Short mmCIF file of C-alpha atoms in Angstrom, two decimals:
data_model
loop_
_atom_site.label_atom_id
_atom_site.label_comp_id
_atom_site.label_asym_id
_atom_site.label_seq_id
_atom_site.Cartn_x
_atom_site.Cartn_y
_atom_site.Cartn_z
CA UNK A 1 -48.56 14.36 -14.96
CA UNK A 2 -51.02 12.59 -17.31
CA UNK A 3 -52.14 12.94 -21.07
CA UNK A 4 -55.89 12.90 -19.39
CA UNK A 5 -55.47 15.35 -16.89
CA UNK A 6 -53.10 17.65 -18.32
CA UNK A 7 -55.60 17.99 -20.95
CA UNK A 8 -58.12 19.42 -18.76
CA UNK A 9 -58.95 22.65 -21.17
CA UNK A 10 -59.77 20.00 -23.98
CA UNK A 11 -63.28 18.00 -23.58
CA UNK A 12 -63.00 14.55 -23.02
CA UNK A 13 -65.45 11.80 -23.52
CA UNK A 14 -65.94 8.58 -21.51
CA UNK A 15 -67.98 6.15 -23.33
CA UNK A 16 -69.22 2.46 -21.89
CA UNK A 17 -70.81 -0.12 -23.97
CA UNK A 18 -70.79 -3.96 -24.91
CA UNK A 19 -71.00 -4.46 -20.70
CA UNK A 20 -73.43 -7.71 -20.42
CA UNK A 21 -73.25 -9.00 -16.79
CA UNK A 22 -75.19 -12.26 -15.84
CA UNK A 23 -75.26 -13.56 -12.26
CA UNK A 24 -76.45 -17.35 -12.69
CA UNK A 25 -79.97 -17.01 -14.55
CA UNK A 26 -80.37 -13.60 -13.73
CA UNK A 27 -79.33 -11.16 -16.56
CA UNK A 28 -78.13 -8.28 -14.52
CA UNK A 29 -76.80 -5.72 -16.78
CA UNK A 30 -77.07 -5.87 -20.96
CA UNK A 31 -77.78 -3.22 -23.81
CA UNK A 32 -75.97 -0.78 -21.74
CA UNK A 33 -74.58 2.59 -23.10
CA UNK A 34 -73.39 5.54 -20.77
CA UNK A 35 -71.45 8.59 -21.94
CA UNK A 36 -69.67 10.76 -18.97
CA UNK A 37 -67.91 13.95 -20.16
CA UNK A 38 -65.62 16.80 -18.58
CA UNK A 39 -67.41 19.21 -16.63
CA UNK A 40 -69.92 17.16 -16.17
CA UNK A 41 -72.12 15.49 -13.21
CA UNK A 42 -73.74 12.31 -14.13
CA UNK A 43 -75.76 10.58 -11.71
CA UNK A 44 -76.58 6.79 -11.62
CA UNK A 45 -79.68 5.58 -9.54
CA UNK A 46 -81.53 2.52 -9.35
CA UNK A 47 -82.73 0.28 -7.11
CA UNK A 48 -80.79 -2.36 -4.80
CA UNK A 49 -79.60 -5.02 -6.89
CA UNK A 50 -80.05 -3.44 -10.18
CA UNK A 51 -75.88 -3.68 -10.60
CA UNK A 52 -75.26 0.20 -10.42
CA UNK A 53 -71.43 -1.09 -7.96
CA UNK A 54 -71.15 -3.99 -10.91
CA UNK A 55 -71.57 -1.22 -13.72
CA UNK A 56 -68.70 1.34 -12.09
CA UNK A 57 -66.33 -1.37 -11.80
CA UNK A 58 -66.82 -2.65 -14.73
CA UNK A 59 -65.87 0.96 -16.25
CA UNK A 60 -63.26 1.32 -14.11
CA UNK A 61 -61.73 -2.08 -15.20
CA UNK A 62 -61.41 -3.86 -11.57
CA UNK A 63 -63.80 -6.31 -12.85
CA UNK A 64 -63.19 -8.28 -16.59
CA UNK A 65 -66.45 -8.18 -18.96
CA UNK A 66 -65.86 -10.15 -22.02
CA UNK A 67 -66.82 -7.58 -24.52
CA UNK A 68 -67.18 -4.13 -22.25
CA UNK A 69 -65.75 -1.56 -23.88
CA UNK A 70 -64.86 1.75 -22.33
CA UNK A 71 -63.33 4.21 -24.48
CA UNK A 72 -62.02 8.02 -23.74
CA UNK A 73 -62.44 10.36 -26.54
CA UNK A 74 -63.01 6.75 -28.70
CA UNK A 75 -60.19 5.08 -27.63
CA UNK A 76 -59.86 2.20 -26.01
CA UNK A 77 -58.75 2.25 -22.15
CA UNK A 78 -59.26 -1.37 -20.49
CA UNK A 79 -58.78 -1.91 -17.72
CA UNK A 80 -59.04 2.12 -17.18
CA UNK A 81 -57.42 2.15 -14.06
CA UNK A 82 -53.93 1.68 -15.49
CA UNK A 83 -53.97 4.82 -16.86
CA UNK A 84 -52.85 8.07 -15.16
CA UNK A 85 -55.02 10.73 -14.62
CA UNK A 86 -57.53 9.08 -16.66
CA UNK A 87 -59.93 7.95 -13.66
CA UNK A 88 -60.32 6.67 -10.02
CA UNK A 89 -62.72 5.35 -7.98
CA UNK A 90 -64.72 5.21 -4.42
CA UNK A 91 -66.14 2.03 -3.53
CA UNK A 92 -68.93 1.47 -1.39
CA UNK A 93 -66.21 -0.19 0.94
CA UNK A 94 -63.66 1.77 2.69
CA UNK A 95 -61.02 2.54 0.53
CA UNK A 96 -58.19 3.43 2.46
CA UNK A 97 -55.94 0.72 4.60
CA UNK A 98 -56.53 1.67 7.68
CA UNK A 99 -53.01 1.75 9.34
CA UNK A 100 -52.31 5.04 6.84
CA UNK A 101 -52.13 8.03 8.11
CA UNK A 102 -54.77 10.81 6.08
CA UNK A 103 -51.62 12.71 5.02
CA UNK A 104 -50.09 9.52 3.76
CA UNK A 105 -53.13 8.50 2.13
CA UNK A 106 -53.00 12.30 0.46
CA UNK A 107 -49.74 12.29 -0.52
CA UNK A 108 -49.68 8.79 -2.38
CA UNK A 109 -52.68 10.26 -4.49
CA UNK A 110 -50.94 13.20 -5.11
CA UNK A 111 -53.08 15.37 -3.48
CA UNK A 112 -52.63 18.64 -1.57
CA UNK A 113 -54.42 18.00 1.42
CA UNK A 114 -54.98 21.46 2.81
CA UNK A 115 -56.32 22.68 -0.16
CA UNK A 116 -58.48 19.25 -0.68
CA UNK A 117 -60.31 20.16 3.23
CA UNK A 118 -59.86 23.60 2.96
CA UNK A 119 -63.87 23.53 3.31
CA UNK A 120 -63.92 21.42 6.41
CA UNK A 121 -61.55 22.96 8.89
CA UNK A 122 -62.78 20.37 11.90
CA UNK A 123 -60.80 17.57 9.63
CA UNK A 124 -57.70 19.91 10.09
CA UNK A 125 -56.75 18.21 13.40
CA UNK A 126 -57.15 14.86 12.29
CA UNK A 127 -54.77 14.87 9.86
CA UNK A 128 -51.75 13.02 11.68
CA UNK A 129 -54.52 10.29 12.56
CA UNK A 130 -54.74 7.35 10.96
CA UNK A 131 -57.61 6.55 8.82
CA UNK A 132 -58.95 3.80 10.98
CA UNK A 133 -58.97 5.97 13.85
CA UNK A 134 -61.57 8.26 12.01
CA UNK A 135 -65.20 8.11 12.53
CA UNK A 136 -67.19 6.39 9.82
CA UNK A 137 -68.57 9.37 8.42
CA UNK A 138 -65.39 11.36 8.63
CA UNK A 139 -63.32 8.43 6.81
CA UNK A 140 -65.95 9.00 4.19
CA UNK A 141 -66.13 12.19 3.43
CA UNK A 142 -62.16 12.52 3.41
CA UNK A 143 -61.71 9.37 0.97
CA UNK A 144 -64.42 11.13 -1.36
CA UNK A 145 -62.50 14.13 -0.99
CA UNK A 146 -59.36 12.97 -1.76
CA UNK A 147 -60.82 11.54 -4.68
CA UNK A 148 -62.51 14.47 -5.87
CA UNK A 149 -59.20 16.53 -5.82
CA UNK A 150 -56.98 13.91 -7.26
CA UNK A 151 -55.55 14.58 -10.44
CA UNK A 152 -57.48 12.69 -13.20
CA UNK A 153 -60.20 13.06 -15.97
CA UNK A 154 -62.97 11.22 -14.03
CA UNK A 155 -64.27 10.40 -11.11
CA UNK A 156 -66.59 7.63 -10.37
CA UNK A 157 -68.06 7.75 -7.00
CA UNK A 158 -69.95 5.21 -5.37
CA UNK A 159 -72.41 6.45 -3.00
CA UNK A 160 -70.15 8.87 -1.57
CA UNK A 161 -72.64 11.11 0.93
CA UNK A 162 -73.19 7.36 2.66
CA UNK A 163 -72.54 8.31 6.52
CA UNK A 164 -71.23 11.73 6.18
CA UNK A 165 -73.62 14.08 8.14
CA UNK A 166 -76.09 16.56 6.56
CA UNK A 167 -73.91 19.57 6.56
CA UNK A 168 -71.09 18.11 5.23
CA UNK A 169 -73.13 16.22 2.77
CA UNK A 170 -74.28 19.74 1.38
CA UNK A 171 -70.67 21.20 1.04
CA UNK A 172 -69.71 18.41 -0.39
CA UNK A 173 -71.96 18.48 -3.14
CA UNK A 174 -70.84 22.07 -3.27
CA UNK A 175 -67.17 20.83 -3.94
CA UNK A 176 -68.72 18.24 -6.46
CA UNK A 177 -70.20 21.30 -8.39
CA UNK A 178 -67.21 23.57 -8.07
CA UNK A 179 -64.83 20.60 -9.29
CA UNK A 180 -66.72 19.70 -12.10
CA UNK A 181 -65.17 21.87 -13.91
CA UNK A 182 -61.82 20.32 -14.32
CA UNK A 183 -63.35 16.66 -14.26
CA UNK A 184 -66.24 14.62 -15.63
CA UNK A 185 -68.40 12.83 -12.23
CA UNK A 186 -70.29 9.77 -12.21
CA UNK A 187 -72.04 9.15 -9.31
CA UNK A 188 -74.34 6.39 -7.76
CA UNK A 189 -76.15 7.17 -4.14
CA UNK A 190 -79.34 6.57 -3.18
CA UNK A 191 -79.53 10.03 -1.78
CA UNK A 192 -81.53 11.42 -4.83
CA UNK A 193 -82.41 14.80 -3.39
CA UNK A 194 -79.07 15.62 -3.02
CA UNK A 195 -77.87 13.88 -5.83
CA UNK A 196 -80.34 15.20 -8.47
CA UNK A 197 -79.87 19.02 -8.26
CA UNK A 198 -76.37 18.38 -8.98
CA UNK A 199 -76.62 16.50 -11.60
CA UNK A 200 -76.48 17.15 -15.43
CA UNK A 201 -77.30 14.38 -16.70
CA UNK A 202 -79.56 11.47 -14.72
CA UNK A 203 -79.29 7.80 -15.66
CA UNK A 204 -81.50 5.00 -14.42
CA UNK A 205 -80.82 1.08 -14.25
CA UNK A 206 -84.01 -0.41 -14.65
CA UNK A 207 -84.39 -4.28 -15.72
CA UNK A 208 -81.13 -4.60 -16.67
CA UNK A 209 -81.28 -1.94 -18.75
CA UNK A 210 -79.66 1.63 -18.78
CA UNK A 211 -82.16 4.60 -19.47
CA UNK A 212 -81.65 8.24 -19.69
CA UNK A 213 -83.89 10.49 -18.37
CA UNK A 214 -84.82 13.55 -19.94
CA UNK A 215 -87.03 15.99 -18.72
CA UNK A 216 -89.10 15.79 -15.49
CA UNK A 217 -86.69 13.19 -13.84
CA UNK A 218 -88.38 13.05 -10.13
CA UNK A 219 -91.36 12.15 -12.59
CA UNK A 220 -89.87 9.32 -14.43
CA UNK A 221 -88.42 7.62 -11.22
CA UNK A 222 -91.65 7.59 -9.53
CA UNK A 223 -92.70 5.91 -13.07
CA UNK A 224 -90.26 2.87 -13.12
CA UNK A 225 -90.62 2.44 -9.29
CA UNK A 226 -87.65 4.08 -7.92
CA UNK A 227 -89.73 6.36 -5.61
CA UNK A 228 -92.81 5.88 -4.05
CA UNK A 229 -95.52 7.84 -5.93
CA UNK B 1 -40.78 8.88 -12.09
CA UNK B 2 -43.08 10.02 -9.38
CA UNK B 3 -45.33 7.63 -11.37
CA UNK B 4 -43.11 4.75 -10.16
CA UNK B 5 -42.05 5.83 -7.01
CA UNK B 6 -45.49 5.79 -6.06
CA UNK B 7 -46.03 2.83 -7.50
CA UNK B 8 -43.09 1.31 -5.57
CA UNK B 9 -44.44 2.68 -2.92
CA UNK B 10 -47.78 0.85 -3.22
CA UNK B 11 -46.05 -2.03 -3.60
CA UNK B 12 -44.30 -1.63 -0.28
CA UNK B 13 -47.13 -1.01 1.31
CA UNK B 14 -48.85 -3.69 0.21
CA UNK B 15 -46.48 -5.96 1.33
CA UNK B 16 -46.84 -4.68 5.10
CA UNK B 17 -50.30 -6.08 4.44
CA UNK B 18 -48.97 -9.50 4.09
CA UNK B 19 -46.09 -9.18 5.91
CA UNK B 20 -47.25 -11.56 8.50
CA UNK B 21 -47.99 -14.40 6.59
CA UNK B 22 -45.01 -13.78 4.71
CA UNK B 23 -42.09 -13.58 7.20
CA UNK B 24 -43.86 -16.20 9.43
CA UNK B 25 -43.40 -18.52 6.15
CA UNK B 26 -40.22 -17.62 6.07
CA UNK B 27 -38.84 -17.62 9.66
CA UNK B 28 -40.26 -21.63 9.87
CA UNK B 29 -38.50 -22.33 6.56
CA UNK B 30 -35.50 -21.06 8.18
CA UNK B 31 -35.51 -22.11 11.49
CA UNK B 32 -37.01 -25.47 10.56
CA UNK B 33 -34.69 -26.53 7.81
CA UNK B 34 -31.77 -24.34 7.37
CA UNK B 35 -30.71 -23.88 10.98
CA UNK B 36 -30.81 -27.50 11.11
CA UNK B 37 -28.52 -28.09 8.07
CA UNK B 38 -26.47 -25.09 8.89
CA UNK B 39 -25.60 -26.82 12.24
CA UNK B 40 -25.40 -30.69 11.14
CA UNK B 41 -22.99 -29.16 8.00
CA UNK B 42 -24.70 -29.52 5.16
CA UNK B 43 -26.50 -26.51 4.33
CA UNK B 44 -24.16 -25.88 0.97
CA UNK B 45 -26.33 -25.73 -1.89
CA UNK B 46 -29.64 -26.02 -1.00
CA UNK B 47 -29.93 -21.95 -0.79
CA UNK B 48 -31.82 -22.96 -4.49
CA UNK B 49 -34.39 -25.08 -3.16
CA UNK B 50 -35.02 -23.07 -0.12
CA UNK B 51 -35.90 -20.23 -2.34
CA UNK B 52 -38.28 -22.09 -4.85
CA UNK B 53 -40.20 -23.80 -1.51
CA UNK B 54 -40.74 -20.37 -0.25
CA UNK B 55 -41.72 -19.00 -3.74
CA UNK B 56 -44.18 -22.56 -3.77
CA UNK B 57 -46.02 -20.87 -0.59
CA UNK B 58 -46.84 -17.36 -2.33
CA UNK B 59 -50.32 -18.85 -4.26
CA UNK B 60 -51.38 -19.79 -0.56
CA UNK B 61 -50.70 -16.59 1.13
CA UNK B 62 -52.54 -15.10 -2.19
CA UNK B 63 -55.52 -17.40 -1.54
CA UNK B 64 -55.87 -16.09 1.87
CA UNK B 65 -55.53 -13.28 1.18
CA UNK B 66 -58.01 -12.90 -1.53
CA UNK B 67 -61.00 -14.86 1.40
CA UNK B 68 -59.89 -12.54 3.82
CA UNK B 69 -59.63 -9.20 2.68
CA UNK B 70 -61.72 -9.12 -1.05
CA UNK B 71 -61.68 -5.68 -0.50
CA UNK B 72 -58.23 -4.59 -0.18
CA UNK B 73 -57.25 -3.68 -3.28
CA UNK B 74 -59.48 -0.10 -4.21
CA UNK B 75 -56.79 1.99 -3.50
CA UNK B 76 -53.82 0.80 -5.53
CA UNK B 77 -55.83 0.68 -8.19
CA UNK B 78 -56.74 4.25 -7.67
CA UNK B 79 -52.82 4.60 -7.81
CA UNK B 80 -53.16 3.05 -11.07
CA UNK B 81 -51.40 -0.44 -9.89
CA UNK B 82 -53.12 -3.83 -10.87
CA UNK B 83 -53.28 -7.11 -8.62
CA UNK B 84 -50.61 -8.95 -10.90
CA UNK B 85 -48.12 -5.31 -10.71
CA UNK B 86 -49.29 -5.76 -6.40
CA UNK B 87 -48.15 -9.86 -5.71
CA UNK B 88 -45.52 -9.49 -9.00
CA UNK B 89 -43.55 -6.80 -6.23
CA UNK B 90 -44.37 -8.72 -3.28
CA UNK B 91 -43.34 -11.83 -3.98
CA UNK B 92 -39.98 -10.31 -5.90
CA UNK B 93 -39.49 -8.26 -2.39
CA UNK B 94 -40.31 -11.32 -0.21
CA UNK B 95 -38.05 -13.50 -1.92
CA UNK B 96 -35.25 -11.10 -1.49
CA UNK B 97 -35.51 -10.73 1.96
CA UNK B 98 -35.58 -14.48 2.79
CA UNK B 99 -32.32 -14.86 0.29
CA UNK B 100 -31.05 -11.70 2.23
CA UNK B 101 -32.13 -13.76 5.86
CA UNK B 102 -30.99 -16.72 5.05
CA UNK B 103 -27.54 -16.04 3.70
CA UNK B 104 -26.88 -13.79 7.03
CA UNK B 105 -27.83 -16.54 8.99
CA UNK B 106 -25.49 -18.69 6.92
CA UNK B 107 -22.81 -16.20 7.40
CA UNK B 108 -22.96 -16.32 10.69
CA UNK B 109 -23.44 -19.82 11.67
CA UNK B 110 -21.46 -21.52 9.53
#
């Protein structure tokens, strides 16, 4: 299948640095550095604006940095999306064209799609539907499942609970947890109480700036103005 | 090789995206200039240039589609396929089939 995800008993690194991203006068991302391993959840929050989209793209190599550098187990992978298995990614945007049916879409990822809903039996009968005949939150919740189940190293989700209803938000985060195991996550949503018990390790883009947060976490946001105090 | 057939695949799916703008390129390139020559008699030979003014069209079908659908790209590179890999196969698919059209129609005209 993939030197990445073939590999899954080994522990693999993904390490971003050198990323520098202006937008006209504004400096919107420098001095970052951001380490994602297997078996891992990593969250990413900060506020609107503060290039958390820019920062998985960038990683994910569907945007050119001058100078980014994203490296798996210290080697280099740019743009990291050629490589299979290594990673994929959710946009905030629907991903899927939406003349393709959901078992198309599964297929083409190489996913098993019965075992990839096997926790949401109410998608079961949508599966000869085409993904633009979905509901919002159903369309999301299946492309971040399909995701989550395809074969590679590392996922990088961006805000993936955004529309999917409360009770499938907390299964899915259940899946997240359960999955980890065979994959590293990164994940941006401004969900944080359902993002932060997940998590392992919480990162916060403040000013530009990447910061880890050690410790009492909820604390620290309310500190750099992510939540209201 | 499931690598590439899926990545074949991608490609053929992409072009279904473009399709439109693509064969309607095509058909008035046809119908507009080679039906015409076919049927005055002097059609022999310019199967060259026919191709290279329909390849000259690709960058503007690109262009629109790049304004109109920024977006449309997340999922072949979650099948590990790049923009250049995406319009590389298109335009190396679309130029087949208006060779393919345009000698039938040449075949059975002339």
């Amino acid at each position: 299948m993939s030197q990445y995800f073939d590999n899954q008993a080994k522990l693999q690194v993904l390490e971003a640095d050198g990323i520098r991203i202006v937008f006209g006068e504004r400096q919107v991302l420098g001095n970052i550095y951001l380490r994602v391993q297997t078996g891992q959840i990593v969250g990413l929050l900060g506020r609107n604006g503060s290039g958390k989209s820019v920062l998985l793209q960038t990683i994910f190599g569907a945007r050119a940095v001058a100078d980014a550098s994203v490296r798996v187990d210290g080697r280099r992978v740019v743009p990291a999306f050629r490589e299979p298995g290594l990673m994929n990614y959710l946009p905030q945007e629907p991903l899927l064209p939406p003349s393709l049916s959901l078992a198309r879409s599964a297929r083409m990822l190489g996913v098993d799609l019965e075992k990839a809903t096997a926790r949401f039996p109410e998608l079961r009968s949508q599966f000869g539907l085409r993904i633009g005949e979905l509901s919002g939150g159903s369309a999301r919740l299946v492309q971040a499942l399909l995701l989550l189940h395809q074969p590679t190293a590392f996922s990088l989700f961006d805000e993936p609970f955004s529309g999917v209803m409360p009770v499938h938000v907390e299964t899915l985060a259940e899946e997240m947890q359960r999955l980890k195991s065979r994959k590293g996550l990164l994940i941006t949503d401004h969900r944080y109480a359902e993002v932060l018990p997940i998590c392992d390790v919480v990162y916060l883009l403040h000013q530009g700036r990447l910061l880890r947060l050690d410790g009492d976490v909820r604390e620290q946001l309310r500190d750099y103005g992510y939540l209201a105090n | 090789m499931t690598i590439l057939a899926t990545q074949l695949r991608a490609v053929g799916l992409f072009y279904r995206s473009v399709a439109p703008f693509m064969l309607g390129v095509s058909a008035l390139i046809l119908l507009a200039v080679l039906l015409p020559a076919i049927q005055e008699g002097w059609s022999g030979g310019m199967l060259p240039a026919l191709v290279l003014t329909k390849l000259t069209t690709a960058p503007v079908v690109w262009y629109l589609s790049e304004q109109l659908r920024p977006g449309q790209y997340w999922f072949y590179f979650n099948l590990n396929v790049s923009r250049r890999r995406l319009w590389a196969g298109v335009v190396a698919l679309d130029a087949l089939l208006f060779l393919g059209g345009a000698l039938l129609m040449r075949a059975l005209l002339s």
